[in-house]
Amino acid sequence: MIICDSHIHSEFSSDSSAPLDSIIQKAIQLGIPKICLTDHHDIDFPINPEDGFDFQLDFDSYFAAIDEIRHRYGDRIDVRSGVELGLMNTVAGKARDIADKYKNELDFIIGSSHLVRGLDPYYPAYYEGRTEIEGIRDYFESILENVTLIDDFDVYGHLDYVVRYCPSGEKIFRMADYNDVLEQIFKIIIPKGKGIEINTGSLYKNMSYAHPHMDILKLYKDMGGEIITVGSDAHKPEYLCYDFETYARDALTSLGYRYYCTFKNRKPEFNPL
Ligand code: HSO
Ligand code: ZN
Ligand code: ZN
Ligand code: ZN
């Protein structure tokens, strides 16, 4: 059984209104002994007037709330504190500052791409003036730049997130179109000891597979990668551990993975699948 959800959002994220308490109560009800909270902090995020979300985390209030939760529920669940750090090639210094400043508080950092050169693939303008394949390729190329410049993350989040918002949907994705750039990404992150995640968030949205595509998970493994975390990307308690046993475990074991990781003090722990 997968006993930890390592990608969760609460009301400390702009795009969630789930009280921390409701998430922890749900986790206890599901019977998982540990959980890692990963609220959003997107460095240099341009506020979108459509929703007003700024994706800035108030770290001090967040850590204080986690402390309080640990006092309340610490005898029933191990609550870890993480962050989903939105990365771009222009924010290397700021990412380093955050990881340094909170080195005693942060158990885990997911590095994610929510923006490519300031553009959010969530909005259709991302594809203006180019094909979908070019837009997807640009997403992976920007990840390659990020992982070349930035070390302040433990796993890279939802590697093919861009596919989720593609106008023609997941059927546009063909591994052969991006194999070279994905290989370059893994050539950089694997020797650095960095992982990737399997993110089941797409499964309760509009996709038939979790992030990233099985071919990408396979490539990471074939190239020697061993660090995989499992997260639901839930922004509401009801999605905690979504499809972990019915999808994620089988997907990983079918590729030959025998362990998944959880993180404490920025160090991986290997748990049998
Ligand atoms: N970053 C969000 C998606 C989003 N982008 C909402 C803009 N608004 C995924 O957690
Ligand atoms: Zn979000
Ligand atoms: Zn994300
Ligand atoms: Zn997330």
mmCIF file of C-alpha atoms and ligand atoms in Angstrom:
data_model
loop_
_atom_site.group_PDB
_atom_site.id
_atom_site.type_symbol
_atom_site.label_atom_id
_atom_site.label_comp_id
_atom_site.label_asym_id
_atom_site.label_seq_id
_atom_site.Cartn_x
_atom_site.Cartn_y
_atom_site.Cartn_z
ATOM 1 C CA MET A 1 0.000 0.000 0.000
ATOM 2 C CA ILE A 2 1.163 3.545 -0.734
ATOM 3 C CA ILE A 3 1.091 5.110 2.714
ATOM 4 C CA CYS A 4 1.897 8.750 1.994
ATOM 5 C CA ASP A 5 0.458 11.424 -0.286
ATOM 6 C CA SER A 6 3.376 13.721 -1.195
ATOM 7 C CA HIS A 7 1.557 16.398 -3.210
ATOM 8 C CA ILE A 8 -1.318 18.220 -1.496
ATOM 9 C CA HIS A 9 -2.684 21.770 -1.466
ATOM 10 C CA SER A 10 -4.572 23.538 1.304
ATOM 11 C CA GLU A 11 -6.021 26.999 1.815
ATOM 12 C CA PHE A 12 -2.433 28.285 1.942
ATOM 13 C CA SER A 13 -2.450 27.920 -1.866
ATOM 14 C CA SER A 14 -4.206 30.670 -3.873
ATOM 15 C CA ASP A 15 -6.249 28.081 -5.769
ATOM 16 C CA SER A 16 -7.481 26.014 -2.793
ATOM 17 C CA SER A 17 -9.910 26.739 0.016
ATOM 18 C CA ALA A 18 -9.432 23.446 1.864
ATOM 19 C CA PRO A 19 -8.701 23.988 5.575
ATOM 20 C CA LEU A 20 -5.539 22.198 6.700
ATOM 21 C CA ASP A 21 -7.548 20.500 9.409
ATOM 22 C CA SER A 22 -9.995 18.977 6.881
ATOM 23 C CA ILE A 23 -7.107 17.493 4.894
ATOM 24 C CA ILE A 24 -5.482 15.908 7.921
ATOM 25 C CA GLN A 25 -8.798 14.521 9.147
ATOM 26 C CA LYS A 26 -9.378 12.950 5.723
ATOM 27 C CA ALA A 27 -5.856 11.458 5.723
ATOM 28 C CA ILE A 28 -6.462 9.908 9.158
ATOM 29 C CA GLN A 29 -9.800 8.543 7.931
ATOM 30 C CA LEU A 30 -8.005 6.951 4.935
ATOM 31 C CA GLY A 31 -5.539 5.359 7.356
ATOM 32 C CA ILE A 32 -2.310 6.766 5.921
ATOM 33 C CA PRO A 33 0.408 7.237 8.576
ATOM 34 C CA LYS A 34 2.155 10.130 6.832
ATOM 35 C CA ILE A 35 1.410 13.028 4.531
ATOM 36 C CA CYS A 36 3.463 15.811 2.983
ATOM 37 C CA LEU A 37 1.796 19.186 2.439
ATOM 38 C CA THR A 38 3.093 21.025 -0.632
ATOM 39 C CA ASP A 39 1.376 24.380 -0.990
ATOM 40 C CA HIS A 40 2.116 26.555 -4.004
ATOM 41 C CA HIS A 41 4.833 29.173 -4.143
ATOM 42 C CA ASP A 42 5.402 30.377 -7.703
ATOM 43 C CA ILE A 43 8.387 32.701 -7.821
ATOM 44 C CA ASP A 44 7.709 35.842 -9.924
ATOM 45 C CA PHE A 45 4.186 34.751 -10.836
ATOM 46 C CA PRO A 46 2.313 37.418 -12.832
ATOM 47 C CA ILE A 47 -1.153 37.765 -11.282
ATOM 48 C CA ASN A 48 -3.801 36.804 -13.820
ATOM 49 C CA PRO A 49 -6.719 39.279 -13.767
ATOM 50 C CA GLU A 50 -9.178 36.456 -14.600
ATOM 51 C CA ASP A 51 -8.806 34.754 -11.219
ATOM 52 C CA GLY A 52 -6.549 37.085 -9.194
ATOM 53 C CA PHE A 53 -4.423 34.169 -7.978
ATOM 54 C CA ASP A 54 -0.895 35.214 -7.018
ATOM 55 C CA PHE A 55 0.431 31.764 -5.931
ATOM 56 C CA GLN A 56 2.573 33.359 -3.197
ATOM 57 C CA LEU A 57 2.968 31.354 -0.003
ATOM 58 C CA ASP A 58 3.030 33.078 3.375
ATOM 59 C CA PHE A 59 5.719 30.719 4.682
ATOM 60 C CA ASP A 60 5.643 31.908 8.307
ATOM 61 C CA SER A 61 1.874 31.432 8.706
ATOM 62 C CA TYR A 62 2.089 28.109 6.857
ATOM 63 C CA PHE A 63 4.791 26.667 9.121
ATOM 64 C CA ALA A 64 2.975 27.974 12.226
ATOM 65 C CA ALA A 65 -0.248 26.243 11.080
ATOM 66 C CA ILE A 66 1.636 22.997 10.431
ATOM 67 C CA ASP A 67 3.122 23.166 13.932
ATOM 68 C CA GLU A 68 -0.333 23.546 15.397
ATOM 69 C CA ILE A 69 -1.618 20.607 13.322
ATOM 70 C CA ARG A 70 1.289 18.454 14.544
ATOM 71 C CA HIS A 71 0.334 19.232 18.140
ATOM 72 C CA ARG A 72 -3.280 18.304 17.421
ATOM 73 C CA TYR A 73 -2.761 15.152 15.340
ATOM 74 C CA GLY A 74 0.889 14.152 15.845
ATOM 75 C CA ASP A 75 -0.047 10.973 17.701
ATOM 76 C CA ARG A 76 -2.046 9.764 14.666
ATOM 77 C CA ILE A 77 -0.184 11.013 11.592
ATOM 78 C CA ASP A 78 3.287 12.237 10.660
ATOM 79 C CA VAL A 79 2.733 15.595 8.942
ATOM 80 C CA ARG A 80 5.613 16.748 6.755
ATOM 81 C CA SER A 81 6.035 20.258 5.428
ATOM 82 C CA GLY A 82 6.878 20.795 1.796
ATOM 83 C CA VAL A 83 6.364 23.318 -0.932
ATOM 84 C CA GLU A 84 5.580 23.153 -4.636
ATOM 85 C CA LEU A 85 8.017 25.738 -5.951
ATOM 86 C CA GLY A 86 7.140 27.169 -9.369
ATOM 87 C CA LEU A 87 10.408 27.460 -11.306
ATOM 88 C CA MET A 88 11.663 29.390 -14.321
ATOM 89 C CA ASN A 89 15.183 29.894 -15.640
ATOM 90 C CA THR A 90 15.095 33.477 -14.311
ATOM 91 C CA VAL A 91 14.490 32.544 -10.652
ATOM 92 C CA ALA A 92 17.528 30.411 -9.754
ATOM 93 C CA GLY A 93 18.775 32.863 -7.106
ATOM 94 C CA LYS A 94 15.366 33.247 -5.483
ATOM 95 C CA ALA A 95 14.851 29.469 -5.371
ATOM 96 C CA ARG A 96 18.219 29.114 -3.620
ATOM 97 C CA ASP A 97 17.260 31.834 -1.090
ATOM 98 C CA ILE A 98 13.995 30.080 -0.210
ATOM 99 C CA ALA A 99 15.631 26.654 0.194
ATOM 100 C CA ASP A 100 18.340 28.208 2.425
ATOM 101 C CA LYS A 101 16.015 30.379 4.491
ATOM 102 C CA TYR A 102 13.673 27.486 5.312
ATOM 103 C CA LYS A 103 16.193 24.640 5.468
ATOM 104 C CA ASN A 104 15.095 23.727 9.002
ATOM 105 C CA GLU A 105 11.389 23.735 8.150
ATOM 106 C CA LEU A 106 11.159 22.174 4.692
ATOM 107 C CA ASP A 107 11.060 18.384 4.369
ATOM 108 C CA PHE A 108 10.453 18.380 0.644
ATOM 109 C CA ILE A 109 10.544 20.653 -2.408
ATOM 110 C CA ILE A 110 8.678 19.808 -5.620
ATOM 111 C CA GLY A 111 10.077 21.912 -8.455
ATOM 112 C CA SER A 112 7.307 22.566 -10.961
ATOM 113 C CA SER A 113 6.800 24.405 -14.201
ATOM 114 C CA HIS A 114 3.545 26.355 -14.199
ATOM 115 C CA LEU A 115 4.978 29.055 -16.432
ATOM 116 C CA VAL A 116 7.137 28.965 -19.539
ATOM 117 C CA ARG A 117 8.899 32.269 -20.106
ATOM 118 C CA GLY A 118 6.129 33.954 -18.107
ATOM 119 C CA LEU A 119 3.299 32.252 -20.048
ATOM 120 C CA ASP A 120 0.874 29.920 -18.240
ATOM 121 C CA PRO A 121 -0.098 26.865 -20.358
ATOM 122 C CA TYR A 122 -3.356 26.847 -18.394
ATOM 123 C CA TYR A 123 -4.528 29.674 -20.669
ATOM 124 C CA PRO A 124 -5.072 29.282 -24.462
ATOM 125 C CA ALA A 125 -2.747 32.265 -25.206
ATOM 126 C CA TYR A 126 0.114 29.842 -24.497
ATOM 127 C CA TYR A 127 -0.424 28.253 -27.946
ATOM 128 C CA GLU A 128 -0.963 31.454 -29.922
ATOM 129 C CA GLY A 129 1.310 31.605 -32.967
ATOM 130 C CA ARG A 130 2.584 28.043 -32.699
ATOM 131 C CA THR A 131 1.478 24.446 -33.005
ATOM 132 C CA GLU A 132 0.566 22.350 -29.992
ATOM 133 C CA ILE A 133 3.630 20.188 -30.542
ATOM 134 C CA GLU A 134 5.822 23.314 -30.482
ATOM 135 C CA GLY A 135 4.098 24.466 -27.280
ATOM 136 C CA ILE A 136 4.669 21.094 -25.608
ATOM 137 C CA ARG A 137 8.267 20.985 -26.770
ATOM 138 C CA ASP A 138 8.887 24.490 -25.401
ATOM 139 C CA TYR A 139 7.559 23.315 -22.030
ATOM 140 C CA PHE A 140 10.105 20.460 -21.891
ATOM 141 C CA GLU A 141 12.905 22.719 -23.150
ATOM 142 C CA SER A 142 12.179 25.196 -20.371
ATOM 143 C CA ILE A 143 12.345 22.343 -17.829
ATOM 144 C CA LEU A 144 15.750 21.437 -19.271
ATOM 145 C CA GLU A 145 16.924 25.024 -18.696
ATOM 146 C CA ASN A 146 15.509 25.014 -15.155
ATOM 147 C CA VAL A 147 17.193 21.766 -14.095
ATOM 148 C CA THR A 148 20.474 22.916 -15.620
ATOM 149 C CA LEU A 149 20.452 26.107 -13.543
ATOM 150 C CA ILE A 150 18.564 25.145 -10.382
ATOM 151 C CA ASP A 151 19.316 22.480 -7.748
ATOM 152 C CA ASP A 152 16.840 23.596 -5.103
ATOM 153 C CA PHE A 153 14.232 20.897 -5.588
ATOM 154 C CA ASP A 154 13.950 17.199 -4.695
ATOM 155 C CA VAL A 155 11.640 15.959 -7.438
ATOM 156 C CA TYR A 156 10.355 17.625 -10.589
ATOM 157 C CA GLY A 157 6.550 17.779 -10.490
ATOM 158 C CA HIS A 158 4.031 16.665 -13.121
ATOM 159 C CA LEU A 159 6.624 16.632 -15.931
ATOM 160 C CA ASP A 160 4.037 16.695 -18.731
ATOM 161 C CA TYR A 161 1.557 19.080 -17.054
ATOM 162 C CA VAL A 162 1.369 21.060 -20.317
ATOM 163 C CA VAL A 163 -0.521 18.166 -21.948
ATOM 164 C CA ARG A 164 -3.381 18.606 -19.440
ATOM 165 C CA TYR A 165 -4.365 21.933 -20.978
ATOM 166 C CA CYS A 166 -3.651 21.153 -24.647
ATOM 167 C CA PRO A 167 -6.607 22.183 -26.841
ATOM 168 C CA SER A 168 -6.720 18.749 -28.517
ATOM 169 C CA GLY A 169 -6.137 16.817 -25.316
ATOM 170 C CA GLU A 170 -3.794 13.979 -24.400
ATOM 171 C CA LYS A 171 -3.971 12.256 -27.812
ATOM 172 C CA ILE A 172 -1.515 14.841 -29.176
ATOM 173 C CA PHE A 173 1.299 13.475 -27.008
ATOM 174 C CA ARG A 174 3.783 11.184 -28.815
ATOM 175 C CA MET A 175 6.943 10.259 -26.954
ATOM 176 C CA ALA A 176 8.971 10.225 -30.188
ATOM 177 C CA ASP A 177 8.411 13.980 -30.593
ATOM 178 C CA TYR A 178 10.179 14.783 -27.299
ATOM 179 C CA ASN A 179 12.379 11.781 -26.482
ATOM 180 C CA ASP A 180 15.605 13.743 -27.082
ATOM 181 C CA VAL A 181 14.781 16.622 -24.740
ATOM 182 C CA LEU A 182 13.429 14.289 -22.042
ATOM 183 C CA GLU A 183 16.653 12.281 -22.258
ATOM 184 C CA GLN A 184 18.636 15.477 -21.736
ATOM 185 C CA ILE A 185 16.519 16.368 -18.688
ATOM 186 C CA PHE A 186 17.142 12.941 -17.126
ATOM 187 C CA LYS A 187 20.850 13.070 -18.001
ATOM 188 C CA ILE A 188 21.001 16.118 -15.758
ATOM 189 C CA ILE A 189 18.686 15.240 -12.875
ATOM 190 C CA ILE A 190 19.592 11.564 -12.330
ATOM 191 C CA PRO A 191 23.277 12.186 -11.476
ATOM 192 C CA LYS A 192 22.164 15.065 -9.230
ATOM 193 C CA GLY A 193 20.064 12.561 -7.230
ATOM 194 C CA LYS A 194 16.820 14.292 -8.166
ATOM 195 C CA GLY A 195 13.562 12.465 -8.704
ATOM 196 C CA ILE A 196 10.270 12.843 -10.483
ATOM 197 C CA GLU A 197 6.751 12.237 -9.232
ATOM 198 C CA ILE A 198 3.778 10.265 -10.398
ATOM 199 C CA ASN A 199 0.901 12.729 -10.055
ATOM 200 C CA THR A 200 -2.637 11.322 -10.202
ATOM 201 C CA GLY A 201 -4.238 14.785 -10.364
ATOM 202 C CA SER A 202 -4.903 14.444 -14.095
ATOM 203 C CA LEU A 203 -7.093 11.381 -13.468
ATOM 204 C CA TYR A 204 -9.846 13.351 -11.722
ATOM 205 C CA LYS A 205 -9.576 16.081 -14.345
ATOM 206 C CA ASN A 206 -9.654 15.276 -18.042
ATOM 207 C CA MET A 207 -7.016 12.624 -18.673
ATOM 208 C CA SER A 208 -6.852 8.838 -18.809
ATOM 209 C CA TYR A 209 -3.279 8.614 -17.466
ATOM 210 C CA ALA A 210 -1.407 10.165 -14.565
ATOM 211 C CA HIS A 211 1.476 12.608 -15.040
ATOM 212 C CA PRO A 212 3.845 11.828 -16.540
ATOM 213 C CA HIS A 213 2.999 9.487 -19.417
ATOM 214 C CA MET A 214 4.147 5.865 -18.901
ATOM 215 C CA ASP A 215 6.779 6.253 -21.645
ATOM 216 C CA ILE A 216 8.366 9.078 -19.633
ATOM 217 C CA LEU A 217 8.300 7.051 -16.396
ATOM 218 C CA LYS A 218 9.915 4.200 -18.327
ATOM 219 C CA LEU A 219 12.648 6.414 -19.779
ATOM 220 C CA TYR A 220 13.529 7.738 -16.297
ATOM 221 C CA LYS A 221 13.836 4.148 -15.028
ATOM 222 C CA ASP A 222 15.775 2.908 -18.078
ATOM 223 C CA MET A 223 18.281 5.724 -17.583
ATOM 224 C CA GLY A 224 18.862 4.659 -13.964
ATOM 225 C CA GLY A 225 16.411 6.923 -12.110
ATOM 226 C CA GLU A 226 15.186 5.540 -8.797
ATOM 227 C CA ILE A 227 13.501 8.413 -6.980
ATOM 228 C CA ILE A 228 9.748 8.611 -7.497
ATOM 229 C CA THR A 229 7.247 10.219 -5.150
ATOM 230 C CA VAL A 230 3.487 9.672 -5.356
ATOM 231 C CA GLY A 231 1.072 12.581 -5.097
ATOM 232 C CA SER A 232 -2.582 13.307 -5.785
ATOM 233 C CA ASP A 233 -2.163 17.085 -6.249
ATOM 234 C CA ALA A 234 -5.446 17.309 -4.334
ATOM 235 C CA HIS A 235 -6.794 20.831 -3.809
ATOM 236 C CA LYS A 236 -9.752 19.330 -1.869
ATOM 237 C CA PRO A 237 -9.755 16.591 0.807
ATOM 238 C CA GLU A 238 -11.904 14.254 -1.318
ATOM 239 C CA TYR A 239 -9.042 13.740 -3.810
ATOM 240 C CA LEU A 240 -6.409 12.685 -1.274
ATOM 241 C CA CYS A 241 -4.557 9.519 -2.398
ATOM 242 C CA TYR A 242 -6.661 9.496 -5.580
ATOM 243 C CA ASP A 243 -6.180 6.237 -7.539
ATOM 244 C CA PHE A 244 -2.983 5.377 -5.632
ATOM 245 C CA GLU A 245 -3.922 1.717 -5.273
ATOM 246 C CA THR A 246 -5.992 1.431 -8.450
ATOM 247 C CA TYR A 247 -3.517 3.149 -10.785
ATOM 248 C CA ALA A 248 -0.201 4.461 -9.405
ATOM 249 C CA ARG A 249 1.000 1.270 -7.733
ATOM 250 C CA ASP A 250 0.292 -0.897 -10.781
ATOM 251 C CA ALA A 251 1.787 1.664 -13.150
ATOM 252 C CA LEU A 252 5.042 1.737 -11.183
ATOM 253 C CA THR A 253 5.300 -2.015 -10.553
ATOM 254 C CA SER A 254 4.539 -2.810 -14.218
ATOM 255 C CA LEU A 255 7.616 -0.771 -15.146
ATOM 256 C CA GLY A 256 9.756 -2.640 -12.631
ATOM 257 C CA TYR A 257 9.845 -0.022 -9.886
ATOM 258 C CA ARG A 258 9.988 -1.661 -6.456
ATOM 259 C CA TYR A 259 10.093 1.421 -4.232
ATOM 260 C CA TYR A 260 8.566 4.881 -4.016
ATOM 261 C CA CYS A 261 10.059 7.696 -1.985
ATOM 262 C CA THR A 262 8.896 9.968 0.777
ATOM 263 C CA PHE A 263 11.022 12.862 2.013
ATOM 264 C CA LYS A 264 12.064 14.085 5.446
ATOM 265 C CA ASN A 265 14.539 16.946 5.953
ATOM 266 C CA ARG A 266 15.037 16.951 2.161
ATOM 267 C CA LYS A 267 16.306 13.322 2.218
ATOM 268 C CA PRO A 268 14.574 10.416 0.458
ATOM 269 C CA GLU A 269 13.193 7.410 2.307
ATOM 270 C CA PHE A 270 12.578 4.290 0.190
ATOM 271 C CA ASN A 271 9.258 2.527 0.828
ATOM 272 C CA PRO A 272 8.318 -0.834 -0.745
ATOM 273 C CA LEU A 273 5.511 -0.626 -3.289
HETATM 274 N N1 HSO B 1 -1.228 26.084 -11.197
HETATM 275 C C1 HSO B 1 -2.580 25.488 -11.116
HETATM 276 C C2 HSO B 1 -3.321 25.701 -12.350
HETATM 277 C C3 HSO B 1 -3.708 27.143 -12.512
HETATM 278 N N2 HSO B 1 -3.028 28.072 -13.209
HETATM 279 C C4 HSO B 1 -4.787 27.753 -12.019
HETATM 280 C C5 HSO B 1 -3.662 29.226 -13.128
HETATM 281 N N3 HSO B 1 -4.723 29.063 -12.414
HETATM 282 C C6 HSO B 1 -2.448 23.991 -10.898
HETATM 283 O O1 HSO B 1 -2.358 23.664 -9.564
HETATM 284 ZN ZN ZN B 2 -2.901 24.486 -7.759
HETATM 285 ZN ZN ZN B 3 1.659 22.046 -10.038
HETATM 286 ZN ZN ZN B 4 0.277 20.983 -7.131
#
